Amino acid sequence: NLYKFQDFVWLTPEIKRRGAYSTLRYDFSKSLAFYAEASLQRNQSHIELAPLPINTVDDNQIFVPRTNYWNPFGVDVQFNYRPVDFGPRKSDVTNTTANFLAGAKGNLRDRWDWDVGYTYGRDDSTDRSTNAISESRLRAALALNTPDAFNIFGGAGFRNSLETLDKIRLATEQGGYAVQTTGDAKISGDLYELPTGTVGAALYTDWRL
């Protein structure tokens, strides 16, 4: 009940950011130009939490069977346990974003300005967690009647063997991506003059996938 979380819990994640950006414009003439932009950004974060607790009441009635090699009581034992020998839970999130834009713009008869562009963007994300605990593997390790059984009775200084921990340890990874492509075209200009000023018009359209 007096477990000290502060030794394991990070208040802020470790973050690494890397990116690149490039832009290009080429004027074919006074009335026609090509332009392009490209960018790439990768963000990585790492954070750690206290070891995952194990609780008979909350974790689907996990208990130490009477057959457990280290069980000194000879009966099934319910427990509330913090397996510090696993070390902290670790989460690593990587997000990569890429964007590309290309287009052309110009002027028609010094009256109409037009612009046509295409954009492609992709976002990839992965979230990897390590030092979690597999419930099924934990049950199997607790049920062993050999010295490689998982031991919760060793006291504050005891550590289960690395081989025992690795049998229970679990790493999970989830991720996904999103892609969007867009195109747009617009034109605007003056139609005619009125005594009160110029009458103009503009037309815009776009599509997205």
Short mmCIF file of C-alpha atoms in Angstrom, two decimals:
data_model
loop_
_atom_site.label_atom_id
_atom_site.label_comp_id
_atom_site.label_asym_id
_atom_site.label_seq_id
_atom_site.Cartn_x
_atom_site.Cartn_y
_atom_site.Cartn_z
CA ASN A 1 0.00 0.00 0.00
CA LEU A 2 3.02 2.29 0.40
CA TYR A 3 4.58 1.55 -2.99
CA LYS A 4 6.69 4.45 -4.22
CA PHE A 5 5.82 5.19 -7.84
CA GLN A 6 8.24 8.11 -8.20
CA ASP A 7 11.27 5.85 -8.65
CA PHE A 8 9.85 4.60 -11.94
CA VAL A 9 7.37 7.13 -13.34
CA TRP A 10 8.55 9.76 -15.81
CA LEU A 11 6.77 13.10 -15.60
CA THR A 12 7.59 14.06 -19.18
CA PRO A 13 8.53 11.91 -22.17
CA GLU A 14 11.87 11.97 -23.95
CA ILE A 15 11.21 13.42 -27.40
CA LYS A 16 13.30 13.52 -30.56
CA ARG A 17 12.20 15.55 -33.56
CA ARG A 18 13.78 15.55 -37.00
CA GLY A 19 12.48 17.18 -40.12
CA ALA A 20 13.31 18.55 -43.53
CA TYR A 21 11.57 21.02 -45.80
CA SER A 22 12.26 22.07 -49.37
CA THR A 23 10.56 24.46 -51.78
CA LEU A 24 11.02 25.15 -55.48
CA ARG A 25 9.67 27.69 -57.96
CA TYR A 26 10.49 28.03 -61.62
CA ASP A 27 9.14 30.81 -63.83
CA PHE A 28 8.75 29.71 -67.42
CA SER A 29 7.56 33.18 -68.39
CA LYS A 30 5.91 36.20 -66.84
CA SER A 31 2.56 34.44 -67.11
CA LEU A 32 3.46 30.84 -66.19
CA ALA A 33 5.24 29.41 -63.16
CA PHE A 34 5.73 25.97 -61.62
CA TYR A 35 6.07 25.44 -57.87
CA ALA A 36 6.64 22.50 -55.52
CA GLU A 37 7.08 21.85 -51.81
CA ALA A 38 8.18 18.74 -49.93
CA SER A 39 8.41 18.10 -46.20
CA LEU A 40 9.25 15.16 -43.95
CA GLN A 41 8.88 15.10 -40.18
CA ARG A 42 9.66 12.28 -37.74
CA ASN A 43 8.80 12.53 -34.04
CA GLN A 44 9.84 9.88 -31.53
CA SER A 45 8.86 9.77 -27.87
CA HIS A 46 9.81 7.45 -25.03
CA ILE A 47 8.18 7.28 -21.61
CA GLU A 48 8.34 4.87 -18.69
CA LEU A 49 5.82 3.85 -16.03
CA ALA A 50 5.92 1.76 -12.88
CA PRO A 51 5.90 -2.04 -13.29
CA LEU A 52 2.47 -3.45 -14.01
CA PRO A 53 0.71 -4.55 -10.78
CA ILE A 54 -0.80 -8.01 -10.39
CA ASN A 55 -3.94 -8.32 -8.32
CA THR A 56 -6.05 -11.41 -7.68
CA VAL A 57 -9.27 -9.43 -7.42
CA ASP A 58 -8.78 -7.21 -10.48
CA ASP A 59 -6.90 -9.59 -12.81
CA ASN A 60 -9.36 -12.41 -13.50
CA GLN A 61 -8.70 -14.28 -10.26
CA ILE A 62 -4.99 -14.88 -10.75
CA PHE A 63 -3.60 -16.68 -7.69
CA VAL A 64 -0.55 -18.67 -6.61
CA PRO A 65 -1.53 -22.34 -6.76
CA ARG A 66 -0.65 -24.64 -3.90
CA THR A 67 1.58 -26.49 -6.37
CA ASN A 68 3.85 -23.46 -6.89
CA TYR A 69 7.42 -24.44 -6.02
CA TRP A 70 7.90 -21.38 -3.80
CA ASN A 71 4.49 -21.39 -2.09
CA PRO A 72 5.21 -22.09 1.62
CA PHE A 73 1.58 -22.31 2.73
CA GLY A 74 0.32 -25.40 0.91
CA VAL A 75 -2.88 -23.67 -0.17
CA ASP A 76 -3.87 -21.44 -3.07
CA VAL A 77 -2.85 -17.85 -2.26
CA GLN A 78 -4.55 -14.66 -3.37
CA PHE A 79 -2.21 -11.68 -3.65
CA ASN A 80 -1.60 -8.06 -4.57
CA TYR A 81 1.91 -7.76 -5.99
CA ARG A 82 4.16 -5.30 -7.79
CA PRO A 83 6.81 -7.23 -9.78
CA VAL A 84 9.63 -4.68 -9.66
CA ASP A 85 12.09 -7.22 -11.05
CA PHE A 86 10.44 -6.72 -14.46
CA GLY A 87 11.60 -3.12 -14.49
CA PRO A 88 9.49 -0.21 -15.73
CA ARG A 89 6.92 -0.44 -18.48
CA LYS A 90 8.22 1.35 -21.56
CA SER A 91 6.33 3.00 -24.38
CA ASP A 92 7.90 4.17 -27.64
CA VAL A 93 5.80 6.11 -30.13
CA THR A 94 7.06 7.00 -33.61
CA ASN A 95 5.16 9.30 -35.92
CA THR A 96 6.29 10.05 -39.47
CA THR A 97 4.56 12.63 -41.66
CA ALA A 98 5.36 13.30 -45.32
CA ASN A 99 3.77 15.92 -47.58
CA PHE A 100 4.31 16.82 -51.23
CA LEU A 101 2.76 19.70 -53.14
CA ALA A 102 3.10 20.50 -56.83
CA GLY A 103 1.29 22.98 -58.97
CA ALA A 104 1.32 25.62 -61.65
CA LYS A 105 -0.07 29.12 -61.79
CA GLY A 106 -0.18 31.96 -64.19
CA ASN A 107 -2.11 34.74 -65.86
CA LEU A 108 -4.39 34.81 -68.90
CA ARG A 109 -4.44 37.98 -70.98
CA ASP A 110 -3.41 40.01 -67.94
CA ARG A 111 -6.97 39.63 -66.63
CA TRP A 112 -7.37 36.16 -65.23
CA ASP A 113 -5.18 34.61 -62.51
CA TRP A 114 -5.27 30.83 -62.29
CA ASP A 115 -3.72 28.21 -60.02
CA VAL A 116 -3.81 24.40 -60.19
CA GLY A 117 -2.27 22.24 -57.48
CA TYR A 118 -1.96 18.66 -56.24
CA THR A 119 -1.09 17.57 -52.69
CA TYR A 120 -0.16 14.15 -51.32
CA GLY A 121 0.18 13.52 -47.59
CA ARG A 122 0.87 10.40 -45.53
CA ASP A 123 1.04 9.92 -41.77
CA ASP A 124 2.43 6.72 -40.20
CA SER A 125 2.33 5.96 -36.49
CA THR A 126 3.56 3.04 -34.36
CA ASP A 127 3.20 2.54 -30.62
CA ARG A 128 5.39 -0.16 -29.06
CA SER A 129 5.07 -1.16 -25.40
CA THR A 130 7.54 -3.44 -23.62
CA ASN A 131 7.84 -5.03 -20.19
CA ALA A 132 4.16 -5.78 -20.03
CA ILE A 133 2.93 -9.08 -18.55
CA SER A 134 1.09 -11.84 -20.38
CA GLU A 135 -1.75 -13.14 -18.22
CA SER A 136 -1.68 -16.64 -19.72
CA ARG A 137 2.10 -16.92 -19.37
CA LEU A 138 1.92 -15.65 -15.80
CA ARG A 139 -0.64 -18.27 -14.85
CA ALA A 140 1.56 -20.97 -16.37
CA ALA A 141 4.66 -19.72 -14.53
CA LEU A 142 2.80 -19.57 -11.21
CA ALA A 143 1.58 -23.15 -11.66
CA LEU A 144 5.07 -24.65 -12.04
CA ASN A 145 6.31 -27.01 -9.30
CA THR A 146 9.95 -26.51 -10.31
CA PRO A 147 12.48 -23.81 -9.26
CA ASP A 148 11.78 -21.81 -12.42
CA ALA A 149 8.27 -21.05 -11.12
CA PHE A 150 7.42 -17.38 -10.67
CA ASN A 151 8.10 -16.46 -7.04
CA ILE A 152 6.26 -13.67 -5.18
CA PHE A 153 7.47 -14.77 -1.72
CA GLY A 154 11.13 -13.77 -1.96
CA GLY A 155 10.93 -10.46 -0.12
CA ALA A 156 12.02 -6.93 -0.99
CA GLY A 157 15.49 -7.84 -2.25
CA PHE A 158 14.54 -10.95 -4.21
CA ARG A 159 14.59 -11.01 -8.00
CA ASN A 160 13.23 -13.78 -10.21
CA SER A 161 15.68 -15.11 -12.77
CA LEU A 162 15.85 -13.46 -16.17
CA GLU A 163 14.77 -16.72 -17.79
CA THR A 164 11.62 -16.81 -15.67
CA LEU A 165 10.80 -13.18 -16.37
CA ASP A 166 11.35 -13.55 -20.12
CA LYS A 167 8.79 -16.36 -20.21
CA ILE A 168 6.17 -13.94 -18.89
CA ARG A 169 7.31 -10.71 -20.44
CA LEU A 170 5.19 -9.30 -23.26
CA ALA A 171 5.80 -6.70 -25.96
CA THR A 172 2.93 -5.24 -27.94
CA GLU A 173 2.92 -3.04 -31.01
CA GLN A 174 0.12 -1.26 -32.76
CA GLY A 175 0.15 1.20 -35.59
CA GLY A 176 -1.57 2.60 -38.57
CA TYR A 177 -1.39 5.11 -41.34
CA ALA A 178 -3.51 7.69 -43.09
CA VAL A 179 -3.17 8.94 -46.66
CA GLN A 180 -4.82 11.94 -48.23
CA THR A 181 -4.56 13.29 -51.75
CA THR A 182 -6.13 16.56 -52.78
CA GLY A 183 -6.32 18.60 -55.93
CA ASP A 184 -7.65 22.07 -56.50
CA ALA A 185 -8.07 24.59 -59.27
CA LYS A 186 -9.07 28.23 -59.12
CA ILE A 187 -9.39 31.15 -61.43
CA SER A 188 -10.30 34.75 -60.75
CA GLY A 189 -10.34 38.00 -62.65
CA ASP A 190 -12.19 41.06 -63.85
CA LEU A 191 -15.28 40.84 -66.02
CA TYR A 192 -16.15 44.44 -66.83
CA GLU A 193 -16.23 47.96 -65.47
CA LEU A 194 -19.19 49.76 -63.96
CA PRO A 195 -19.41 53.40 -62.97
CA THR A 196 -19.12 52.30 -59.37
CA GLY A 197 -16.17 49.96 -59.91
CA THR A 198 -14.95 46.70 -61.40
CA VAL A 199 -17.08 43.54 -61.47
CA GLY A 200 -15.01 40.46 -60.86
CA ALA A 201 -15.60 36.72 -60.69
CA ALA A 202 -13.89 33.74 -59.12
CA LEU A 203 -14.28 29.97 -59.48
CA TYR A 204 -12.80 27.34 -57.19
CA THR A 205 -13.05 23.55 -57.13
CA ASP A 206 -11.25 20.79 -55.28
CA TRP A 207 -11.35 17.04 -54.75
CA ARG A 208 -10.08 14.85 -51.93
CA LEU A 209 -9.36 11.14 -51.49
#
